[in-house]
XYZ file of C-alpha atoms in Angstrom:
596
model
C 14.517 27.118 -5.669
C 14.687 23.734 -7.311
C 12.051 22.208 -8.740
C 11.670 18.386 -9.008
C 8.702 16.462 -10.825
C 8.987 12.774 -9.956
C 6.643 10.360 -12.248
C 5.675 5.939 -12.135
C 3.599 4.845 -14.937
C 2.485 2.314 -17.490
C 2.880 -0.844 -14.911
C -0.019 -0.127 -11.945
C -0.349 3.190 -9.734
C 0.778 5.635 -11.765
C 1.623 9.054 -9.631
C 3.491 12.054 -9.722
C 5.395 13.971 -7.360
C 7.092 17.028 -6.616
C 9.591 18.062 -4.641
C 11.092 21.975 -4.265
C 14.799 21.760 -2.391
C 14.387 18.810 -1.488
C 10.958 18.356 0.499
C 8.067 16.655 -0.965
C 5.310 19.320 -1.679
C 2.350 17.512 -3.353
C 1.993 13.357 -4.350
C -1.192 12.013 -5.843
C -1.685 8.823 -7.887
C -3.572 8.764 -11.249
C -6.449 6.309 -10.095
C -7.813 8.771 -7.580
C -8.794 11.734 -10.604
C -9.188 9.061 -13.498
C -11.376 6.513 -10.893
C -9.618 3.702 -12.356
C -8.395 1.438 -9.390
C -4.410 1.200 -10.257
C -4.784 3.206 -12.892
C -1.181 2.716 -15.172
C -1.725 5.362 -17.731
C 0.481 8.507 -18.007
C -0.184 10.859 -15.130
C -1.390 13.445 -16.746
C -3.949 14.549 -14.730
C -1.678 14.064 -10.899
C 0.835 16.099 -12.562
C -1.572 18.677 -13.236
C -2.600 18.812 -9.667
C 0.541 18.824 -8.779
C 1.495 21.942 -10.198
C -1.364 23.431 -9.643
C -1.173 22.627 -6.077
C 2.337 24.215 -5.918
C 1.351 27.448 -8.294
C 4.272 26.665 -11.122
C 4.083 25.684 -14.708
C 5.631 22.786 -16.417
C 8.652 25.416 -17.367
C 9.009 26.449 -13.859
C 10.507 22.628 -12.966
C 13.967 22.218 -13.227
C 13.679 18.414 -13.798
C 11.527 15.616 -14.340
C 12.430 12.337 -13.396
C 10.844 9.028 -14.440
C 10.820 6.188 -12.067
C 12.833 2.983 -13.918
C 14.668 2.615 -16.796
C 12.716 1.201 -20.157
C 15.554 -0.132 -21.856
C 16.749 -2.375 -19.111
C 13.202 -3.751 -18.291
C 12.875 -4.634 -22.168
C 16.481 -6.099 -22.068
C 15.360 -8.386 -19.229
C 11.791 -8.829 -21.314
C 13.787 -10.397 -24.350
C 16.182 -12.273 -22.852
C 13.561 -14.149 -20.260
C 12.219 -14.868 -23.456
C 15.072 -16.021 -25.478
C 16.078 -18.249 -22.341
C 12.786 -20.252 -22.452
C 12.031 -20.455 -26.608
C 10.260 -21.488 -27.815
C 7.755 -21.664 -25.000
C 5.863 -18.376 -23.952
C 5.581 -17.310 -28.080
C 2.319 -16.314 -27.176
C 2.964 -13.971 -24.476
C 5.866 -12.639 -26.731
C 3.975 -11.934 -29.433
C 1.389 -10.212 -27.269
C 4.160 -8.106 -25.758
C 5.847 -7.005 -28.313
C 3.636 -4.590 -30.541
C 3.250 -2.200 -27.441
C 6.535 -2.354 -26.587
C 7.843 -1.962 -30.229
C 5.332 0.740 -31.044
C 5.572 2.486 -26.911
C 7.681 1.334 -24.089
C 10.952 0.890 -26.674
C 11.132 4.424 -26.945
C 9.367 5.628 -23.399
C 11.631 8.445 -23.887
C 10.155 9.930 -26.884
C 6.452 9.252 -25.364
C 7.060 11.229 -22.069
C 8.471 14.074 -24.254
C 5.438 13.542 -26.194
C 2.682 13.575 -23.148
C 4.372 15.974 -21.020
C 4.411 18.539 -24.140
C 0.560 17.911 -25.274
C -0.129 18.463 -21.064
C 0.668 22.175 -21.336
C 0.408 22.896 -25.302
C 4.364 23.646 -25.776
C 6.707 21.755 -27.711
C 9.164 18.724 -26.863
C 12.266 21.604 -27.110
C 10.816 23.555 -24.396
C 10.584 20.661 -21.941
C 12.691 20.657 -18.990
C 15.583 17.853 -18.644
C 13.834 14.373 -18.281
C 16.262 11.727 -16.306
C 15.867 8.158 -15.567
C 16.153 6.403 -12.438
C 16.619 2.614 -11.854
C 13.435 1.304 -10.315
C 14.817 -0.297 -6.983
C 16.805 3.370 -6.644
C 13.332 4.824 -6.615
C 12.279 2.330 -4.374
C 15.356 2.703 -2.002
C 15.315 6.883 -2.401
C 11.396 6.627 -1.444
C 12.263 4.900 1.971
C 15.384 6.210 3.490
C 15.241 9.826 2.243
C 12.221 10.969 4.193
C 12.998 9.007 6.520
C 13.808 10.414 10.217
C 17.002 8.203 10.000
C 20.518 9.427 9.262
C 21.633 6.344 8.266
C 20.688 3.455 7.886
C 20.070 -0.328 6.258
C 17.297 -0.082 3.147
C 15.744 -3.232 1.861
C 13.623 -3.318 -1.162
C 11.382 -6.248 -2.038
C 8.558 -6.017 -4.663
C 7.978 -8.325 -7.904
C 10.682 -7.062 -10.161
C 11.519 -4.203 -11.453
C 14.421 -3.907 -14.711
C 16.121 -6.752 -13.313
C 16.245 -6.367 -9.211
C 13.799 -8.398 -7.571
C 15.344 -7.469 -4.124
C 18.190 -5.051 -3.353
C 19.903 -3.986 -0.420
C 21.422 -0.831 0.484
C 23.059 1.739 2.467
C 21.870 4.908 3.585
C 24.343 7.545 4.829
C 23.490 11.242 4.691
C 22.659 12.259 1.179
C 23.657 8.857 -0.253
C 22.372 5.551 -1.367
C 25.092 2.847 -1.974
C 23.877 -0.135 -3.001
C 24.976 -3.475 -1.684
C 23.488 -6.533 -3.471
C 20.585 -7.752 -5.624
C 18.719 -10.984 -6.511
C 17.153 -10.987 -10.063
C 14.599 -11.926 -11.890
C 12.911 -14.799 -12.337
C 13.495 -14.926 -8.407
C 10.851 -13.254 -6.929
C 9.041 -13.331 -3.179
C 6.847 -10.746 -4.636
C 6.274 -12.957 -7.651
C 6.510 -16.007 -5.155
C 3.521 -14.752 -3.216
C 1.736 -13.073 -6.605
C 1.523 -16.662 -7.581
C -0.288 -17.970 -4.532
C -2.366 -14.886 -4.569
C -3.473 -15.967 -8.335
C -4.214 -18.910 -7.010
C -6.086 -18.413 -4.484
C -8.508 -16.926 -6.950
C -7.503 -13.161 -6.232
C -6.089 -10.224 -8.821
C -2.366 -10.021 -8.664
C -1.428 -6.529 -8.042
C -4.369 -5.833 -5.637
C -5.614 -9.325 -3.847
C -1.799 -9.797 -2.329
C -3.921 -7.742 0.974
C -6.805 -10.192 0.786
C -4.342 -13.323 0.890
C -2.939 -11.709 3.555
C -6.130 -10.659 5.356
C -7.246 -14.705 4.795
C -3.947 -16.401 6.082
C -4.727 -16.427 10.084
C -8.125 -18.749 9.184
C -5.417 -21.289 7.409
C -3.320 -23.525 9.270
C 0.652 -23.618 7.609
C -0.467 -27.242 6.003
C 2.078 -26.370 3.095
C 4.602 -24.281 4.547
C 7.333 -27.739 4.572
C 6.235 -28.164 0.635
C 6.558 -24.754 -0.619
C 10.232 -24.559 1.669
C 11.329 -28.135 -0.390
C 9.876 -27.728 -3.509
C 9.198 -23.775 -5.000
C 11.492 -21.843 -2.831
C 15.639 -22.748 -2.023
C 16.509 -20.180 0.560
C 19.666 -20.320 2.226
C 20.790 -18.963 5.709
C 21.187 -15.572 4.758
C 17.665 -15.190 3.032
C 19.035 -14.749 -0.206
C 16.761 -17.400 -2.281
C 15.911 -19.054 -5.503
C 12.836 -20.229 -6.990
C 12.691 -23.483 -8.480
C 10.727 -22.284 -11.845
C 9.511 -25.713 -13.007
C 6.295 -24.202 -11.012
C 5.834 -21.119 -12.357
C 4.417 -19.342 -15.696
C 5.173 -15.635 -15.458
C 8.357 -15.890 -17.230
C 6.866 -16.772 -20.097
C 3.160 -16.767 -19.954
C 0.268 -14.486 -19.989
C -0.735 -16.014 -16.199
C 1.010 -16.933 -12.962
C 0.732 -20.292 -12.426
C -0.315 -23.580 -14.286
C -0.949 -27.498 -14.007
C 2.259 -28.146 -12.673
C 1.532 -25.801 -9.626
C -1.824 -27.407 -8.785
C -0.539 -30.685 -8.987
C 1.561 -29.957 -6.448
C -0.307 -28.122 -4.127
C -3.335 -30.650 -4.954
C -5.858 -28.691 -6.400
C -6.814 -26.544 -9.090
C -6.813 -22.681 -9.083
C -9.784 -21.545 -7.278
C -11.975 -19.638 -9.571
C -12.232 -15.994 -8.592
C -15.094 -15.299 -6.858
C -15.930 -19.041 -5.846
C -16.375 -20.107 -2.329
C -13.335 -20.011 -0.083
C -12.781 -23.634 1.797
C -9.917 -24.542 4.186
C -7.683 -25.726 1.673
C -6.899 -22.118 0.035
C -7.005 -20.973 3.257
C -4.091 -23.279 4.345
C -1.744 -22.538 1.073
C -2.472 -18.321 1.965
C -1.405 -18.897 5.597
C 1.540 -21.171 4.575
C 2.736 -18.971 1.899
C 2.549 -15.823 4.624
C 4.623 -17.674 6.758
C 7.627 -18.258 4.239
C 7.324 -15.363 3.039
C 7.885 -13.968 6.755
C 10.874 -16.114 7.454
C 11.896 -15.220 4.317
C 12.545 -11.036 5.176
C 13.461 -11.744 8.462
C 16.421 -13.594 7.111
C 17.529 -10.927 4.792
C 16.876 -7.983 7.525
C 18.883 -10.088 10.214
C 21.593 -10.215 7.527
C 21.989 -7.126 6.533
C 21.717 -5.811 10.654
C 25.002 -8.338 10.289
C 26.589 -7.003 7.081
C 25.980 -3.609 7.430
C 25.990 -3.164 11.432
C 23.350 -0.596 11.115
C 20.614 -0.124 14.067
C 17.990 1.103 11.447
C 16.106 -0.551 8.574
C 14.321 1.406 6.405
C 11.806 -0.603 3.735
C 10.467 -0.191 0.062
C 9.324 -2.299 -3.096
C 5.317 -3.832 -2.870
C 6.470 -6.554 -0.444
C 6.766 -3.898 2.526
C 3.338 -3.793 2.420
C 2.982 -6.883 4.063
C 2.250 -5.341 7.581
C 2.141 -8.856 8.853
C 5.978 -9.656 8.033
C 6.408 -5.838 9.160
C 5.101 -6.612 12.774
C 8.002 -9.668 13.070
C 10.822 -7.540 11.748
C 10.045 -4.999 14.413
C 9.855 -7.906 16.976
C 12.579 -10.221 15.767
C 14.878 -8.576 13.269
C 17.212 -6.815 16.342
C 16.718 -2.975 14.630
C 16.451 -0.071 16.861
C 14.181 1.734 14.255
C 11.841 0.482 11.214
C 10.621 2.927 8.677
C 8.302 2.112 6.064
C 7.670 4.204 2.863
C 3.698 4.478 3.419
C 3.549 4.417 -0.491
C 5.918 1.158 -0.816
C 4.524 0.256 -3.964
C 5.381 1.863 -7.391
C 3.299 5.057 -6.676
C 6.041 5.904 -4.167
C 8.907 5.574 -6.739
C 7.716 9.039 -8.491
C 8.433 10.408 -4.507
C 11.666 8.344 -4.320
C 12.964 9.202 -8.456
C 12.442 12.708 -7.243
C 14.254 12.552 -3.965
C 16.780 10.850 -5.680
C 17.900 13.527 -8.075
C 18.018 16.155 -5.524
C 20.008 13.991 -2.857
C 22.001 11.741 -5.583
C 22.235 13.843 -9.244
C 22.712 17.368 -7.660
C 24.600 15.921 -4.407
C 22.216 18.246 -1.947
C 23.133 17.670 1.434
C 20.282 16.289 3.588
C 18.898 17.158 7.326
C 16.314 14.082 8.480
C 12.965 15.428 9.651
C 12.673 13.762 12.990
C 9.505 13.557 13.154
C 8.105 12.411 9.594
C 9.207 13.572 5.817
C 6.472 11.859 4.228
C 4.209 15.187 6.399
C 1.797 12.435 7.648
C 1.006 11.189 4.071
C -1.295 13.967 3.454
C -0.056 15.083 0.550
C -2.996 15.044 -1.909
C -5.752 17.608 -2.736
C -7.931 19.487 -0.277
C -11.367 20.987 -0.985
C -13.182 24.234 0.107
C -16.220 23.736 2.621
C -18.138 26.058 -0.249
C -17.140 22.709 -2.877
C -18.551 20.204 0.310
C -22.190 22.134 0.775
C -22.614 21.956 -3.055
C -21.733 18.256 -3.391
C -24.077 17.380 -0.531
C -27.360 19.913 -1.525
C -26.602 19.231 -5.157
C -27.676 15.667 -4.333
C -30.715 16.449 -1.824
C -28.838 15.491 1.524
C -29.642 17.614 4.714
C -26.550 19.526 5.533
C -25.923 21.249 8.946
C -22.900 22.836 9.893
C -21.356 22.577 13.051
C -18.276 24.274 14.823
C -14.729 22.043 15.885
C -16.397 20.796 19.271
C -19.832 20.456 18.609
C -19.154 18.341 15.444
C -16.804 16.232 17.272
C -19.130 15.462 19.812
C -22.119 14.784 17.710
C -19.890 12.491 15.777
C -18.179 10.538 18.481
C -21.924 9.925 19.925
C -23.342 8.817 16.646
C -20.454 6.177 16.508
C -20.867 5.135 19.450
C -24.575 4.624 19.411
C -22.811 2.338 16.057
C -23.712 3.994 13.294
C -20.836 3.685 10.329
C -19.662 7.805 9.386
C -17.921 8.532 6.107
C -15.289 11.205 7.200
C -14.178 13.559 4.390
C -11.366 16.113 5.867
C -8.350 17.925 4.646
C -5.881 16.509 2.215
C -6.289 13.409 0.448
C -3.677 11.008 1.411
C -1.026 9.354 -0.679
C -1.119 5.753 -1.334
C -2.735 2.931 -0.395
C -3.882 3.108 3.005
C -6.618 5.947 4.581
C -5.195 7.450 7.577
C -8.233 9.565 9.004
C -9.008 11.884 5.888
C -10.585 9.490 3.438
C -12.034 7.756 5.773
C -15.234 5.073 6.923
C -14.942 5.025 10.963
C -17.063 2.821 13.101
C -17.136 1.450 16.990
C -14.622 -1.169 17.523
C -16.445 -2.771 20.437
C -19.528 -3.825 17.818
C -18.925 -7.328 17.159
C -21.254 -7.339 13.925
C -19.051 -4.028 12.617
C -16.492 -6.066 10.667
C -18.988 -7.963 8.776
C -21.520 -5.302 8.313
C -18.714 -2.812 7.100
C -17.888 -5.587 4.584
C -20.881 -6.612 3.227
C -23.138 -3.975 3.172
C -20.756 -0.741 2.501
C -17.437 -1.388 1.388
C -19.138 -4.958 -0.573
C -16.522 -6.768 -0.323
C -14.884 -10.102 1.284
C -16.434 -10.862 5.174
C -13.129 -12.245 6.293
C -11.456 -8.709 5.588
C -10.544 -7.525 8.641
C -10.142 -3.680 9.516
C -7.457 -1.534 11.367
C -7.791 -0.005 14.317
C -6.947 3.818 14.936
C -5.630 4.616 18.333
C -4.493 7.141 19.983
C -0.852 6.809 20.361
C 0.061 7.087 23.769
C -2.649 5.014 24.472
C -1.601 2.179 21.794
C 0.403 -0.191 24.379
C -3.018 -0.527 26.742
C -4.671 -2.038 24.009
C -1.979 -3.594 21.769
C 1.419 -5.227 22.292
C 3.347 -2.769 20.763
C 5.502 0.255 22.275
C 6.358 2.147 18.484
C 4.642 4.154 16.554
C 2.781 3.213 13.801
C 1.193 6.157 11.987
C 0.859 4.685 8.175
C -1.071 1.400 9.505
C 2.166 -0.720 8.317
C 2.372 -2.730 11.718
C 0.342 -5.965 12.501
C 0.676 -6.639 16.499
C -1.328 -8.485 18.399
C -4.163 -7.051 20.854
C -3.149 -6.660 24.029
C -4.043 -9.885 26.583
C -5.895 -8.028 29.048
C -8.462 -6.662 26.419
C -9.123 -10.039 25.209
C -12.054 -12.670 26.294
C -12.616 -15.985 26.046
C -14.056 -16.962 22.712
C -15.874 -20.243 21.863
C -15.193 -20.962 18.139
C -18.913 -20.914 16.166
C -18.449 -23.140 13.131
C -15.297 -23.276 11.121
C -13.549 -21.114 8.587
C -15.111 -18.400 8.116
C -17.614 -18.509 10.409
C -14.627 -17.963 12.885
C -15.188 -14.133 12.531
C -18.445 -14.239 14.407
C -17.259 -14.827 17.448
C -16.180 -12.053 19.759
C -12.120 -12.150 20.574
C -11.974 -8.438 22.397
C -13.322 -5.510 24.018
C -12.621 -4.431 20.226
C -14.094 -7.236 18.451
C -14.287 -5.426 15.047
C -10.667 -4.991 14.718
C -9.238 -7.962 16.430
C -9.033 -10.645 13.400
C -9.129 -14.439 14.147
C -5.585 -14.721 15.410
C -5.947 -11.931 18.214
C -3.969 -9.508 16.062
C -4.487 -5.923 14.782
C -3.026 -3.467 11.634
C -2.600 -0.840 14.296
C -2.563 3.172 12.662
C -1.416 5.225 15.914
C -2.589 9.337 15.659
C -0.244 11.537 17.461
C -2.166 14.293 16.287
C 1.443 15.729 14.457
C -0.293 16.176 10.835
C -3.589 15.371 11.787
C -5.134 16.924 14.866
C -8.698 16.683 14.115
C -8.625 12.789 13.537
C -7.011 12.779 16.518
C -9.577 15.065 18.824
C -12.241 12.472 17.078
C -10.553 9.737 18.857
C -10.348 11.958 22.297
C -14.193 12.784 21.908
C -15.028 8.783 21.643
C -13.158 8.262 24.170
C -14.960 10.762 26.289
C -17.767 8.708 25.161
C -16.764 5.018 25.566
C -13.972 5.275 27.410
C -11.852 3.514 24.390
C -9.471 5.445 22.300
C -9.863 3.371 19.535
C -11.641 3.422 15.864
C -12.612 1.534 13.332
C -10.536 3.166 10.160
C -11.286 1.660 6.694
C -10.358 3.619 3.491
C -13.568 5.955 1.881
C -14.449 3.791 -1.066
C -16.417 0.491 -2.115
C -15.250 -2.959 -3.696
C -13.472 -2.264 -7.037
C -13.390 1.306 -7.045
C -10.091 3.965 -5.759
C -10.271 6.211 -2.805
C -12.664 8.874 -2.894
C -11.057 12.155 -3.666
C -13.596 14.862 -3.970
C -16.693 15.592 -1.826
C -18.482 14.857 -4.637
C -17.298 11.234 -5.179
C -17.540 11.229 -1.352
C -21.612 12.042 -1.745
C -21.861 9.312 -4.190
C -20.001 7.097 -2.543
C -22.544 7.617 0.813
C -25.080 7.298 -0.846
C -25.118 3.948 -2.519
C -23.992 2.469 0.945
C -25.312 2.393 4.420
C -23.894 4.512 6.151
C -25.535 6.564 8.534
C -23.941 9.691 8.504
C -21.496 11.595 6.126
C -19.018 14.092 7.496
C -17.236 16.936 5.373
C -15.083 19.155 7.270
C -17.252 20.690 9.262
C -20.544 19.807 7.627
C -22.620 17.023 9.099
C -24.542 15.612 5.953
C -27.738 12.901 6.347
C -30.094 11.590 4.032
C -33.438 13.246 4.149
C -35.214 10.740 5.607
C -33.393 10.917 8.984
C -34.947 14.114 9.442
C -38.143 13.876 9.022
């Protein structure tokens, strides 16, 4: 057996991964043991999981692949920086101590870590390789994918150079096709209007999006004339007059909000129409932006399937177009787009690529749901909740499912602890908050009073998957909640607009208000029940109930802080929110009060 260790660090979401012949065993990210939201550190504590999980030591791997390649990224560091001299000395002289003293000779620190992580020495390591980070992006979305062959396009911020890259997938093989490079960026493009808007790059780009539908595309015409040259095929330049990041410590500066006609909001300032127009008009070039460079590559390449990777595939809204507009048979989406999923795709990539293993698609998913994280004993659950004075009752498979689907729908909010944590960004029904769709104060009360964050975030729904095309217009699965669509006409009613801007999100759109956002659409996760049956006989059981086989699904955490990964973090998590009820496996947990 072959033994693969895949690792991304030292930019944002840090993970590791492993992989034995070629399937992906166990994939966890850093933030979710450390509690550090995008944790970038050195793994240290995912890898140990990861072994654990799998029963090896560190000298039972047979390689361990990192996820870029150092040297190139500081090549690309010092030569931006040369190019624009002598402006950006500050940010130079800020970079360069930890890169002279760390990321210069990343080779010699991994040794380092990996060695002090089980007490041996550097000698006894096994081989460490490096991978180029858009190959780790590519690798992480066509490998597990069900797709034999197939077009791969990979869009993120930058990586050494690539900015976006475009490939071929055939069998075991990745051949790449073209690249644009840095300083052009639609990651970086849209990172810009996200730092604008007032939000943290790296983690607001999903409240920009989440804002856009409240914005009309006021700017669209400006950004298309004077930030962004994109030509028929979507290839594209930035016009970097605009623009900081190549040689500054922020995104954007006066130039940008002269043109745009305002200054930066301040981050956490009130939200008017105007920043609501530049996120909406931004979201729509970027859209026509990756439709152009899909439709191109269906054309170059002649291939029926696109598979996607890099941090702009989480954009579920530009997702939902290329699956409507884009002319592919089949769209795949790495669930863990982002740089978390290049320790899946660095290790992939050395068992497909490096060793030249042959490859058989899983048909049905090789990402195994996304559940790939750790699991916890119902023993570890009843101490978490009695430790911290809830009442705990345990119930068995149908009794609990019951009780559950009634308390939702009498529309109380459950926290629903089960199984294996999932990997990456998104909670798909183990690490979950669940509430009634048909509430229309759920959305805002979900918001503001547990998760304490932005009202005008709106939340998926989870349905059950032959049942998605009743209630949304979409016909394909979507099981990693990577597909905006919009909600299906006949579930819709007629909705008198209360106020404006935000106040929009009062007002009732659906039979499933709480997850239909201002523009009738929907980030749709559908359950199949494949890797998760119990999530799915939830949804059956509220059904049963309501007659709708549709939830609320928002990930098991609060403003600022990563998923929840043990029951214990789950308890603590409960109970400085509220919700109602808190369920862990099979325990039903409630705060004492309830019961008396």
């Amino acid at each position: 057996m072959t033994r693969i260790l895949g690792i991304s660090a030292y930019y944002h979401d840090s993970a590791a991964a492993l992989v034995e012949d070629g399937v992906i065993i166990a994939a966890a990210q850093e933030e979710r043991f450390s509690r550090v939201k995008h944790d970038p550190r050195f793994p240290a504590t995912a890898i140990r999981w990861c072994l654990g999980h799998a029963r090896v030591a560190l000298h039972d791997i047979d390689y361990i692949v990192f996820y870029d390649k150092p040297l190139l990224k500081f090549e690309r560091l010092l030569e931006t920086y040369l190019a624009v001299a002598p402006r950006g000395l500050g940010s130079f002289i800020a970079a360069m101590p930890v890169w002279m003293k760390e990321k210069l000779f990343l080779k010699q620190m991994l040794r380092r870590e990996l060695a002090a992580l089980v007490g041996t020495s550097t000698a006894d390591l096994p081989p460490l390789l490096f991978s180029r980070h858009h190959l780790s992006h590519a690798a992480s979305a066509f490998f597990p994918s069900p797709c034999r062959r197939a077009a791969v396009l990979c869009l993120d911020g930058v990586g050494e150079w690539a900015t976006t890259s475009t490939w071929l997938g055939r069998d075991n093989h990745l051949q790449g096709l073209w690249e644009i490079h840095f300083p052009h960026s639609l990651g970086l493009l849209y990172s810009a209007f996200t730092y604008y808007c007032g939000f943290s790059v790296n983690s607001g780009e999903y409240k920009l999006m989440g804002l856009a539908p409240y914005g009309e595309p006021r700017y669209a015409q400006l950004i298309r004339d004077e930030l962004i040259d994109v030509k028929d095929d979507g290839t594209f330049r930035l016009n970097m007059r605009y623009f900081d990041y190549p040689h500054g410590l922020r995104m954007t500066g006066e130039r940008f909000e002269r043109l745009l006609g305002r200054a930066r909001r301040e981050p956490e300032s009130g939200l008017d129409r105007h920043y609501m127009d530049a996120a909406r008009s931004i979201q729509q070039v970027t859209e026509e932006v990756v439709l152009r460079l899909a439709r191109s590559l269906r054309q170059e390449t002649g291939e029926r399937s696109l598979c996607l990777a890099g941090g702009v595939a989480l954009n579920c809204v530009a997702n939902g177009r290329l699956l409507r507009e884009a002319g592919y048979e089949t769209l795949w989406i790495q669930p863990a787009a982002g740089d978390a999923g290049g320790a899946i795709g660095a290790a992939l990539g050395v068992w497909h690529e490096y060793l030249g293993k042959d490859r058989s698609p899983n048909p049905a998913d090789g990402m195994h749901g996304a559940l790939l994280g750790p699991e916890f004993s119902e023993a570890e659950s009843r101490e978490a909740a009695t430790s911290a004075g809830l009442r705990v009752q345990r119930l068995e498979d149908d009794a609990l499912l019951q009780e559950v689907a009634s308390r939702l729908a009498a529309g109380e909010v459950v926290g629903w602890f089960q199984g294996a944590m999932e990997f990456g960004p998104r909670a798909l029904g183990n690490r979950s908050i669940l509430g009634d769709p048909r509430s229309p104060d759920m959305q805002r009360r979900i918001n503001l009073k547990i998760k304490f964050r932005e009202s005008f975030r709106p939340f998926a729904p989870a349905v059950l998957a032959e049942r998605c095309s009743d209630w949304f217009d979409l016909d394909e699965p979507s099981p990693y909640m990577l597909l905006v669509a919009p909600v299906a006409e006949a579930r819709r009613c007629e909705a008198e607009e209360a106020g404006t801007d935000l106040d929009r999100l009062k007002v009732a759109r659906s039979a499933i208000a709480a997850v239909t956002h201002v523009d009738y659409s929907a980030r749709i996760q559908t359950v199949d029940g494949r890797y998760n049956p119990r999530f799915r006989a939830l949804l059956e059981a509220f059904e049963r109930c309501t007659g709708v086989p549709v939830l609320v699904n928002t990930s098991f955490n609060v403003r600022g802080e990563p998923v929840v990964c043990t029951p214990a973090e789950a308890v603590a998590c409960f109970l400085k929110t509220e919700m109602d009820t808190l369920v862990l496996g099979n325990l039903l947990a409630t705060r004492v009060a309830e019961s008396t």
